[in-house]
Amino acid sequence: MSLAQSIQAQWDIGQSIFTIKDRIIELVRAGSEDDVQPQAILAMEGLGAGIIVHNDRIGEGKLALKGGESRRMEKLLLLVGLSGGGVARLMRESTPCIASFLLAVACKTCLTDDETGAILYEMMVLRNVLQTVPVFKEQICQFVGAISGYGYSILPTDDFNKIATVVHENLHYNGGELYGGELVQRLDAKSVAEVLVRTFEALQDDSVTKVTLDGNRAGIWLVSVFLWLRPDDTEVKLYNRRIFGQSGSRLEITLFSESISEPGDWAFSAWHLEKNISTVVVQAELEPFTMHPTYFISHIPLGSAKSYIALQYGMSPESLEDVGRVAAALIDVVFECGEFREYRSNHSSRGTSKPYKQVSFRDISQAAYISKYHTILELFGWKPEATFVSSRQAAIVETFKAWLLTAEPSEILKAGSEDVKAVSGDVVAALIAVLQQVQDQYFKDHQVPLLENKGLKGEWSIFQAVIHITVEALYFSICDRFPSARPFRPLTHFNLSQNAKVLWRLLFHELPNAQGCQLDEYRIEAIKAMLPGTPTVGETDLAVESNGCVAFTSPLLQVTTNRRACYAVSVVPGTLRWGEDNLPFKNLIEIEAQEFYPSVALFQLSALVQPFRGAEYLGLEAQADLFGAHVQMLVSPSGKTLKLSSYIKPRAESKPPSRSKGPLIEVGLLASIRALVFAEHVSGHSITALGEKSLAEAWQERNIFQQIMWSPMSLSGSLQLADGEVT
């Protein structure tokens, strides 16, 4: 008998609280506000009628749906965050809606909104909800995205981290290798839906005295779902030994049970008094195994990164600690030695100026990162000892820095074993070769090995994990405050390759044929790491929404000329909305001003700097803007994208100079940020009045002031040399 036939419809649309005439109008209005189909709300209510969760969770869900932090940018009519209106307002009035919302929240620890929506849709199919309220899967996915941000305030990340740690610490080793990678592999939507529906249906049946689930695949996530939704009557066993819950609980989940023959299967059993046991084996859709599997779950809570790496690579505890030690030291090295560069496109060989502008990694790191970077791996699950942080970590850092001064890593791209290259790619192989050389140097300096235990898979697996963990931690540097909902991205071939390129460019900026890590590239990769799932982020994106979170450049809230503050990115739960109606959008991009508003433009005026009147020194003071120019920003919607254009506008009574006097002045927020970051900031430097006058007189004698002009509205700086070289 199929599952769909075994489950009787337990909900009818007549039971809905939204079928009264006035409520139908509210339903349509709420759906329009969040751009979702109203029938999706009814379908979620129908699904929630079959999900029984703990009363405390219902209260938490109702409170979460009231909303939370939001930030409004009045001049742009932008709202970022949680409004508490729309479908969220309606859902908190219905207990079944809250129940389905809580299930979606439980899924969010490891799944994207689309993956969660697919599971909920398959559950609706099995429960016959769609016969009463027909909806498409895409509509359910869209609905989940609309309410996704409300779940971050109650996301059970702490529960997941605790479960992952306990399971990891109690798993068996086979010949020194950890066994349990399938615990963090994904389970297809139909299999998950069948397990969930069968379990919730059985728990609602008074004739069922006990429900048992035996399986492995996605086991940590599935355990976290039931333990969070039903904490009082869920027991969890590992190898038939209880690790969570109370003995005799009505729901019993066993990981690595002897009754499971295939790794991807889950066995469901409903126990009846004086009746036969009904047992069903849910067979998962298996995917072929590769060295870097693509079928690991989308993401996990950041605090479980250590356990995730252990399960993915089968690492021993000693090898896992090696990963933490080396990664922590490498994070310090980047903070002290890392550098961003921007190469000049119009640089000439004459003169002594460099062909690039540069800024250190330290100078653009935000205050939150600077105060935490030394022990930031605590957020990833490692617990470094104080003695190590103060001594051995410093020794590794000094060895690496000394190696950087003497090594010739231009040849390292050719190094590395062919096996490592085949698996990882040239840049990863080159970085592993670098770490191997640092390892040799460390042993020469200290007579102790850098790695205490290379494990069965060798040092290459340790160093791959080191590269990935290091760069994932570095990405926190752009955040004005650490986002609590940031996930950990799996160590896939693609993620590892991207992170290796970032690390290579940060460290080896003096190499021939090597380009420094560009700010735009780093910013894009960092934003991708901050948001759940695999968001698409472009060079012109000022704000991006993904899976219930929005990342946006901080100057949208407050314009600043501070180097650190202007490069900062904020990440908040919620949606990106615009206009008087607060309609939702997916991203905000910047376009060139002349594309959007070609009729308003000013032209660059240049004037010589004249600090003397005759022989009298007047000093160097900023000059007034003759045209009263100011920056205006316009926002235009295009589909689900908002386009922002910035331009300089004079006072109405002012007349811009004619077109024949100079080029158009382009105004852009991202270009301005880039210029500020790479500019030579002199704030904090001082010179005496007499010293300033003496220097000015010396420049006057050498005719230097005849070569420097004011550029009132130039993005390259306030002063400019006559030949175009910016100082």
Coordinates of N, CA, C and O in Angstrom, one line a residue, residues 525-684:
E525 N 33.1 37.3 -2.9 CA 33.2 36.0 -2.3 C 32.8 36.1 -0.8 O 32.2 35.1 -0.3
A526 N 33.2 37.2 -0.2 CA 32.8 37.3 1.3 C 31.3 37.3 1.4 O 30.7 36.7 2.4
I527 N 30.6 38.1 0.6 CA 29.1 38.1 0.7 C 28.5 36.8 0.4 O 27.6 36.4 1.1
K528 N 29.0 36.1 -0.6 CA 28.5 34.7 -0.8 C 28.7 33.8 0.4 O 27.8 33.0 0.7
A529 N 29.8 34.0 1.1 CA 30.0 33.1 2.3 C 29.1 33.5 3.4 O 28.8 32.7 4.3
M530 N 28.7 34.8 3.5 CA 27.8 35.2 4.6 C 26.4 34.8 4.5 O 25.6 34.7 5.4
L531 N 25.9 34.6 3.2 CA 24.5 34.2 3.0 C 24.3 32.7 2.8 O 25.2 32.1 2.2
P532 N 23.2 32.2 3.3 CA 23.0 30.8 3.1 C 22.7 30.4 1.6 O 22.3 31.3 0.9
G533 N 23.1 29.2 1.3 CA 22.8 28.7 -0.1 C 24.0 29.2 -1.0 O 25.1 29.4 -0.6
T534 N 23.7 29.3 -2.3 CA 24.7 29.7 -3.3 C 24.2 30.9 -4.0 O 23.8 30.8 -5.2
P535 N 24.2 32.1 -3.4 CA 23.6 33.3 -4.0 C 24.5 33.8 -5.2 O 25.7 33.5 -5.2
T536 N 23.8 34.4 -6.1 CA 24.5 35.0 -7.2 C 24.8 36.5 -6.8 O 23.9 37.3 -6.5
V537 N 26.1 36.9 -6.8 CA 26.5 38.2 -6.4 C 27.4 38.8 -7.5 O 28.4 38.1 -7.9
G538 N 27.1 40.0 -8.0 CA 27.8 40.6 -9.1 C 28.6 41.8 -8.6 O 28.5 42.2 -7.4
E539 N 29.5 42.3 -9.4 CA 30.4 43.4 -9.0 C 29.6 44.7 -8.7 O 30.1 45.5 -8.0
T540 N 28.4 44.8 -9.3 CA 27.7 46.1 -9.1 C 26.6 45.9 -8.1 O 25.8 46.9 -7.9
D541 N 26.5 44.8 -7.4 CA 25.5 44.6 -6.4 C 25.8 45.4 -5.1 O 26.9 45.3 -4.5
L542 N 24.9 46.2 -4.7 CA 24.9 47.0 -3.5 C 24.2 46.3 -2.4 O 24.5 46.5 -1.2
A543 N 23.2 45.5 -2.7 CA 22.4 44.7 -1.7 C 21.9 43.5 -2.4 O 21.6 43.5 -3.6
V544 N 22.0 42.3 -1.6 CA 21.6 41.1 -2.2 C 20.7 40.3 -1.1 O 21.1 40.3 0.1
E545 N 19.6 39.8 -1.5 CA 18.8 38.9 -0.6 C 18.9 37.5 -1.0 O 18.9 37.1 -2.2
S546 N 19.1 36.6 0.0 CA 19.2 35.2 -0.3 C 18.8 34.4 0.9 O 19.3 34.6 2.0
N547 N 17.8 33.5 0.8 CA 17.3 32.6 1.8 C 17.0 33.4 3.1 O 17.4 32.9 4.2
G548 N 16.3 34.5 3.0 CA 15.9 35.2 4.2 C 16.9 36.1 4.9 O 16.7 36.6 6.0
C549 N 18.0 36.4 4.2 CA 19.0 37.3 4.7 C 19.3 38.3 3.6 O 19.3 38.0 2.4
V550 N 19.7 39.5 4.1 CA 20.1 40.6 3.1 C 21.5 41.1 3.5 O 21.8 41.4 4.7
A551 N 22.4 41.1 2.5 CA 23.7 41.7 2.7 C 23.8 43.0 1.9 O 23.4 43.0 0.7
F552 N 24.2 44.1 2.5 CA 24.2 45.3 1.8 C 25.4 46.2 2.3 O 25.9 46.0 3.4
T553 N 25.9 47.0 1.4 CA 27.1 47.8 1.7 C 26.6 48.9 2.7 O 25.6 49.6 2.5
S554 N 27.4 49.0 3.7 CA 27.0 49.9 4.9 C 26.8 51.4 4.5 O 26.0 52.1 5.1
P555 N 27.6 51.9 3.5 CA 27.4 53.4 3.2 C 26.0 53.7 2.7 O 25.6 54.9 2.6
L556 N 25.2 52.7 2.3 CA 23.8 53.0 1.9 C 23.1 53.6 3.1 O 22.1 54.4 2.9
L557 N 23.5 53.2 4.3 CA 22.8 53.7 5.5 C 23.4 55.1 5.9 O 22.7 56.0 6.3
Q558 N 24.8 55.2 5.8 CA 25.4 56.4 6.3 C 26.7 56.6 5.4 O 27.6 55.7 5.5
V559 N 26.8 57.7 4.7 CA 27.9 58.0 3.9 C 29.1 58.3 4.8 O 28.9 59.1 5.8
T560 N 30.3 57.8 4.5 CA 31.4 58.1 5.4 C 32.7 58.1 4.5 O 32.7 57.5 3.4
T561 N 33.7 58.8 5.0 CA 35.0 58.8 4.3 C 36.0 58.0 5.1 O 37.2 58.0 4.7
N562 N 35.6 57.3 6.1 CA 36.5 56.4 6.9 C 36.8 55.2 6.1 O 35.8 54.5 5.6
R563 N 38.0 54.8 5.9 CA 38.4 53.7 5.1 C 37.7 52.4 5.5 O 37.2 51.7 4.6
R564 N 37.8 52.1 6.7 CA 37.2 50.8 7.2 C 35.7 50.9 7.0 O 35.0 49.9 6.5
A565 N 35.1 51.9 7.5 CA 33.6 52.0 7.5 C 33.0 52.0 6.1 O 31.9 51.4 5.9
C566 N 33.7 52.6 5.2 CA 33.1 52.6 3.8 C 33.1 51.3 3.1 O 32.4 51.0 2.2
Y567 N 34.0 50.4 3.6 CA 34.1 49.1 2.9 C 33.3 48.0 3.6 O 33.2 46.9 3.2
A568 N 32.6 48.4 4.7 CA 31.9 47.4 5.5 C 30.7 46.9 4.8 O 30.1 47.6 4.0
V569 N 30.3 45.7 5.2 CA 29.0 45.1 4.7 C 28.2 44.7 5.9 O 28.7 44.2 6.9
S570 N 26.9 45.0 5.9 CA 26.0 44.6 6.9 C 25.1 43.4 6.4 O 24.7 43.3 5.3
V571 N 24.9 42.5 7.3 CA 24.0 41.3 7.0 C 22.9 41.2 8.1 O 23.2 41.1 9.3
V572 N 21.7 41.2 7.6 CA 20.6 41.2 8.6 C 19.5 40.2 8.0 O 19.4 40.0 6.8
P573 N 18.8 39.5 8.9 CA 17.7 38.7 8.5 C 16.5 39.5 7.9 O 16.3 40.6 8.3
G574 N 15.9 39.0 6.9 CA 14.7 39.7 6.3 C 14.8 39.8 4.8 O 15.4 39.0 4.1
T575 N 14.1 40.8 4.3 CA 14.0 41.0 2.9 C 14.4 42.4 2.5 O 14.6 43.3 3.4
L576 N 14.5 42.6 1.2 CA 14.9 43.9 0.7 C 13.6 44.5 0.0 O 13.0 43.9 -0.9
R577 N 13.1 45.6 0.5 CA 11.9 46.2 0.1 C 12.1 47.6 -0.4 O 13.0 48.3 0.1
W578 N 11.2 48.1 -1.3 CA 11.4 49.4 -1.8 C 10.0 50.1 -2.1 O 9.0 49.4 -2.4
G579 N 10.0 51.4 -2.0 CA 8.8 52.2 -2.4 C 7.8 52.3 -1.2 O 8.0 51.8 -0.2
E580 N 6.8 53.1 -1.5 CA 5.8 53.4 -0.5 C 5.0 52.1 -0.2 O 4.5 52.0 1.0
D581 N 4.9 51.2 -1.1 CA 4.2 49.9 -0.9 C 5.1 48.8 -0.3 O 4.6 47.7 0.0
N582 N 6.4 49.1 -0.1 CA 7.3 48.1 0.5 C 7.3 46.8 -0.3 O 7.2 45.7 0.3
L583 N 7.4 46.9 -1.6 CA 7.4 45.6 -2.4 C 8.8 44.9 -2.3 O 9.8 45.6 -2.3
P584 N 8.8 43.6 -2.3 CA 10.1 42.9 -2.1 C 10.8 42.8 -3.5 O 10.3 42.6 -4.5
F585 N 12.2 42.9 -3.3 CA 13.1 42.7 -4.5 C 14.3 41.8 -4.0 O 14.5 41.6 -2.9
K586 N 15.0 41.3 -5.0 CA 16.1 40.4 -4.8 C 17.4 41.0 -4.6 O 18.3 40.6 -3.9
N587 N 17.6 42.1 -5.4 CA 18.9 42.8 -5.2 C 18.8 44.3 -5.7 O 17.9 44.7 -6.4
L588 N 19.9 45.0 -5.3 CA 20.0 46.4 -5.7 C 21.4 46.5 -6.4 O 22.4 46.2 -5.8
I589 N 21.4 47.0 -7.6 CA 22.6 47.1 -8.3 C 22.8 48.6 -8.7 O 21.9 49.4 -8.7
E590 N 24.1 48.9 -9.0 CA 24.5 50.2 -9.4 C 24.7 50.3 -10.9 O 25.3 49.4 -11.4
I591 N 24.1 51.3 -11.5 CA 24.4 51.5 -13.0 C 25.0 52.9 -13.2 O 25.0 53.7 -12.3
E592 N 25.6 53.1 -14.3 CA 26.3 54.3 -14.6 C 25.3 55.5 -14.7 O 24.2 55.3 -15.3
A593 N 25.7 56.6 -14.2 CA 24.8 57.7 -14.1 C 24.2 58.2 -15.5 O 23.1 58.4 -15.7
Q594 N 25.1 58.2 -16.5 CA 24.7 58.7 -17.8 C 23.7 57.8 -18.5 O 23.0 58.2 -19.4
E595 N 23.7 56.5 -18.1 CA 22.7 55.6 -18.6 C 21.3 55.9 -18.1 O 20.3 55.7 -18.8
F596 N 21.2 56.5 -16.9 CA 19.9 56.7 -16.3 C 19.5 58.1 -16.4 O 18.3 58.4 -16.5
Y597 N 20.4 59.1 -16.2 CA 20.0 60.5 -16.1 C 21.0 61.3 -17.0 O 21.9 62.0 -16.4
P598 N 21.0 61.2 -18.3 CA 22.0 61.8 -19.1 C 22.0 63.3 -19.2 O 22.9 63.9 -19.6
S599 N 20.9 63.9 -18.8 CA 20.8 65.4 -19.0 C 21.4 66.2 -17.9 O 21.6 67.4 -18.0
V600 N 21.8 65.6 -16.7 CA 22.3 66.3 -15.6 C 23.8 65.8 -15.4 O 24.0 64.7 -15.1
A601 N 24.7 66.7 -15.7 CA 26.1 66.3 -15.5 C 26.9 67.6 -15.3 O 26.6 68.6 -15.9
L602 N 28.0 67.5 -14.5 CA 28.9 68.6 -14.3 C 30.2 68.2 -14.9 O 30.5 67.1 -15.2
F603 N 31.0 69.2 -15.2 CA 32.3 69.0 -15.8 C 33.4 69.4 -14.9 O 33.3 70.3 -14.1
Q604 N 34.5 68.7 -15.0 CA 35.6 68.9 -14.1 C 36.3 70.3 -14.4 O 36.6 70.6 -15.5
L605 N 36.3 71.1 -13.3 CA 37.1 72.4 -13.4 C 38.4 72.2 -12.7 O 38.4 71.6 -11.6
S606 N 39.4 72.8 -13.2 CA 40.7 72.7 -12.5 C 41.2 74.1 -12.2 O 41.1 75.0 -13.1
A607 N 41.8 74.2 -11.1 CA 42.4 75.5 -10.7 C 43.7 75.2 -10.0 O 43.8 74.3 -9.2
L608 N 44.7 76.0 -10.3 CA 46.0 75.8 -9.6 C 45.9 76.1 -8.1 O 45.1 77.0 -7.7
V609 N 46.6 75.4 -7.3 CA 46.7 75.6 -5.9 C 47.6 76.8 -5.6 O 48.7 76.9 -6.1
Q610 N 47.0 77.8 -4.9 CA 47.8 79.1 -4.7 C 47.8 79.4 -3.2 O 46.9 80.1 -2.7
P611 N 48.7 78.8 -2.4 CA 48.8 79.0 -1.0 C 49.4 80.4 -0.6 O 49.5 80.7 0.6
F612 N 50.0 81.1 -1.6 CA 50.6 82.4 -1.3 C 49.9 83.5 -2.0 O 49.3 83.4 -3.1
R613 N 49.9 84.7 -1.3 CA 49.4 85.9 -1.9 C 50.6 86.9 -1.9 O 50.9 87.4 -0.8
G614 N 51.3 86.9 -3.0 CA 52.5 87.6 -3.1 C 53.6 86.8 -2.3 O 53.8 85.6 -2.6
A615 N 54.2 87.4 -1.3 CA 55.1 86.7 -0.4 C 54.5 86.2 0.8 O 55.1 85.4 1.6
E616 N 53.2 86.5 1.0 CA 52.5 86.1 2.3 C 51.9 84.7 2.1 O 51.3 84.3 1.1
Y617 N 52.3 83.8 3.1 CA 51.8 82.4 3.1 C 50.4 82.4 3.7 O 50.2 82.8 4.8
L618 N 49.4 81.9 2.9 CA 48.0 81.9 3.4 C 47.6 80.6 4.0 O 46.6 80.5 4.7
G619 N 48.3 79.5 3.6 CA 47.9 78.2 4.0 C 47.1 77.5 3.0 O 46.7 78.0 2.0
L620 N 46.9 76.2 3.2 CA 46.2 75.3 2.3 C 44.8 75.0 2.9 O 44.7 74.3 3.8
E621 N 43.8 75.5 2.3 CA 42.4 75.3 2.8 C 41.6 74.8 1.6 O 41.8 75.1 0.4
A622 N 40.5 74.0 2.0 CA 39.6 73.5 1.0 C 38.9 74.7 0.3 O 38.6 75.7 0.9
Q623 N 38.7 74.6 -1.0 CA 38.0 75.6 -1.7 C 36.5 75.4 -1.8 O 36.0 74.2 -1.9
A624 N 35.7 76.5 -1.8 CA 34.3 76.3 -1.9 C 33.9 75.9 -3.3 O 34.5 76.2 -4.3
D625 N 32.8 75.1 -3.4 CA 32.2 74.7 -4.7 C 31.4 75.8 -5.3 O 30.4 76.2 -4.7
L626 N 31.8 76.3 -6.4 CA 31.1 77.4 -7.0 C 29.7 77.1 -7.5 O 28.8 78.0 -7.5
F627 N 29.4 75.8 -7.7 CA 28.1 75.4 -8.3 C 27.1 74.8 -7.2 O 26.0 74.4 -7.6
G628 N 27.6 74.7 -6.0 CA 26.7 74.1 -5.0 C 26.3 72.7 -5.3 O 25.2 72.3 -5.1
A629 N 27.2 71.9 -5.9 CA 26.9 70.6 -6.4 C 26.6 69.6 -5.2 O 27.2 69.7 -4.1
H630 N 25.7 68.7 -5.4 CA 25.5 67.7 -4.4 C 25.1 66.4 -5.1 O 24.7 66.4 -6.3
V631 N 25.2 65.3 -4.4 CA 25.0 64.0 -5.0 C 23.5 63.6 -4.8 O 23.0 63.7 -3.7
Q632 N 22.9 63.2 -5.9 CA 21.5 62.7 -5.8 C 21.5 61.2 -6.3 O 22.3 60.9 -7.2
M633 N 20.6 60.4 -5.7 CA 20.5 59.0 -6.1 C 19.1 58.7 -6.6 O 18.1 59.1 -5.9
L634 N 19.0 58.0 -7.7 CA 17.7 57.6 -8.2 C 17.6 56.1 -8.2 O 18.6 55.4 -8.5
V635 N 16.4 55.5 -7.8 CA 16.2 54.1 -7.8 C 15.1 53.8 -8.8 O 14.1 54.4 -8.8
S636 N 15.3 52.7 -9.6 CA 14.3 52.3 -10.6 C 14.2 50.8 -10.5 O 15.2 50.1 -10.5
P637 N 12.9 50.3 -10.5 CA 12.7 48.9 -10.4 C 12.8 48.3 -11.8 O 12.3 48.9 -12.8
S638 N 13.3 47.0 -11.9 CA 13.3 46.3 -13.2 C 13.1 44.8 -12.8 O 14.1 44.2 -12.4
G639 N 11.9 44.3 -12.9 CA 11.7 43.0 -12.5 C 11.8 42.9 -11.0 O 11.3 43.6 -10.2
K640 N 12.7 41.9 -10.5 CA 13.0 41.8 -9.1 C 14.3 42.5 -8.7 O 14.8 42.3 -7.7
T641 N 14.8 43.3 -9.6 CA 16.1 44.0 -9.4 C 15.8 45.5 -9.3 O 15.0 46.1 -10.1
L642 N 16.4 46.2 -8.3 CA 16.4 47.6 -8.2 C 17.7 48.2 -8.8 O 18.8 47.6 -8.5
K643 N 17.6 49.2 -9.6 CA 18.8 49.9 -10.2 C 19.0 51.2 -9.5 O 18.1 52.0 -9.5
L644 N 20.2 51.5 -9.1 CA 20.5 52.7 -8.4 C 21.5 53.5 -9.3 O 22.5 52.9 -9.8
S645 N 21.2 54.8 -9.5 CA 22.1 55.7 -10.3 C 22.4 56.9 -9.5 O 21.5 57.5 -8.9
S646 N 23.7 57.3 -9.4 CA 24.1 58.5 -8.7 C 24.6 59.5 -9.7 O 25.3 59.1 -10.6
Y647 N 24.3 60.8 -9.4 CA 24.8 61.8 -10.3 C 25.0 63.1 -9.4 O 24.5 63.2 -8.4
I648 N 25.8 64.0 -10.0 CA 26.1 65.3 -9.3 C 25.1 66.3 -9.9 O 25.1 66.5 -11.1
K649 N 24.4 67.0 -9.1 CA 23.5 68.0 -9.5 C 23.8 69.3 -8.9 O 24.0 69.4 -7.7
P650 N 23.8 70.4 -9.7 CA 24.1 71.7 -9.2 C 22.9 72.4 -8.6 O 21.8 71.8 -8.8
R651 N 23.0 73.5 -8.0 CA 21.9 74.3 -7.5 C 21.1 74.7 -8.8 O 21.7 74.9 -9.9
A652 N 19.8 74.9 -8.6 CA 19.0 75.2 -9.8 C 19.4 76.5 -10.4 O 19.3 76.6 -11.7
E653 N 19.9 77.5 -9.6 CA 20.3 78.8 -10.2 C 21.7 78.7 -10.9 O 22.1 79.7 -11.5
S654 N 22.4 77.6 -10.6 CA 23.8 77.5 -11.2 C 23.8 77.0 -12.6 O 22.9 76.3 -13.0
K655 N 24.7 77.4 -13.4 CA 24.9 77.0 -14.7 C 26.1 76.1 -14.9 O 27.2 76.6 -14.7
P656 N 26.0 74.8 -15.2 CA 27.1 74.0 -15.4 C 28.0 74.5 -16.6 O 27.4 75.1 -17.5
P657 N 29.3 74.3 -16.6 CA 30.1 74.7 -17.7 C 29.7 73.9 -19.0 O 29.0 72.9 -18.9
S658 N 30.1 74.5 -20.1 CA 29.7 73.9 -21.4 C 30.5 72.6 -21.6 O 31.5 72.3 -21.0
R659 N 30.0 71.7 -22.5 CA 30.6 70.4 -22.8 C 32.0 70.5 -23.3 O 32.7 69.5 -23.2
S660 N 32.3 71.6 -23.9 CA 33.7 71.7 -24.5 C 34.8 71.9 -23.5 O 36.0 71.8 -23.8
K661 N 34.5 72.1 -22.2 CA 35.5 72.4 -21.2 C 36.1 71.2 -20.5 O 37.0 71.3 -19.7
G662 N 35.6 70.0 -20.7 CA 36.1 68.9 -20.0 C 35.3 67.6 -20.1 O 34.2 67.7 -20.7
P663 N 35.7 66.5 -19.6 CA 35.0 65.3 -19.7 C 33.9 65.2 -18.7 O 33.8 65.9 -17.7
L664 N 32.9 64.3 -18.9 CA 31.9 64.0 -18.0 C 32.4 63.5 -16.7 O 33.4 62.7 -16.6
I665 N 31.8 63.9 -15.5 CA 32.2 63.4 -14.2 C 31.3 62.2 -13.9 O 30.1 62.4 -13.8
E666 N 31.8 61.0 -13.8 CA 31.1 59.8 -13.4 C 31.0 59.7 -11.9 O 32.0 59.9 -11.2
V667 N 29.8 59.5 -11.4 CA 29.7 59.3 -9.9 C 29.1 57.9 -9.6 O 28.2 57.5 -10.2
G668 N 29.8 57.2 -8.8 CA 29.4 55.9 -8.4 C 29.7 55.6 -7.0 O 30.8 55.9 -6.5
L669 N 28.8 54.9 -6.3 CA 29.1 54.6 -4.9 C 30.2 53.6 -4.7 O 31.1 53.8 -3.9
L670 N 30.2 52.5 -5.6 CA 31.3 51.5 -5.5 C 32.6 52.1 -5.9 O 33.7 51.8 -5.3
A671 N 32.6 52.9 -6.9 CA 33.9 53.5 -7.4 C 34.4 54.5 -6.3 O 35.6 54.5 -6.1
S672 N 33.5 55.2 -5.6 CA 34.0 56.0 -4.5 C 34.5 55.3 -3.4 O 35.5 55.7 -2.7
I673 N 33.9 54.1 -3.0 CA 34.4 53.3 -2.0 C 35.8 52.8 -2.3 O 36.8 52.8 -1.5
R674 N 36.0 52.3 -3.6 CA 37.3 51.8 -4.0 C 38.4 52.9 -3.9 O 39.5 52.7 -3.5
A675 N 38.0 54.2 -4.4 CA 38.9 55.3 -4.3 C 39.3 55.6 -2.9 O 40.5 55.9 -2.6
L676 N 38.4 55.6 -2.0 CA 38.7 55.9 -0.6 C 39.6 54.8 0.1 O 40.5 55.1 0.8
V677 N 39.3 53.6 -0.3 CA 40.1 52.5 0.3 C 41.6 52.6 -0.1 O 42.5 52.4 0.7
F678 N 41.8 52.9 -1.4 CA 43.2 52.9 -1.9 C 43.8 54.3 -1.8 O 45.0 54.5 -2.1
A679 N 43.1 55.3 -1.3 CA 43.6 56.6 -1.2 C 44.7 56.7 -0.1 O 44.8 55.8 0.8
E680 N 45.6 57.7 -0.2 CA 46.6 57.9 0.9 C 45.9 58.8 1.9 O 45.8 60.0 1.8
H681 N 45.5 58.2 3.0 CA 44.9 58.9 4.1 C 45.9 59.5 5.0 O 46.8 58.9 5.5
V682 N 45.8 60.8 5.3 CA 46.8 61.5 6.1 C 46.2 62.0 7.4 O 46.8 62.7 8.2
S683 N 45.0 61.6 7.7 CA 44.4 61.9 9.0 C 45.2 61.3 10.1 O 45.7 60.2 10.1
G684 N 45.5 62.1 11.2 CA 46.3 61.6 12.3 C 47.7 62.1 12.2 O 48.5 62.0 13.2

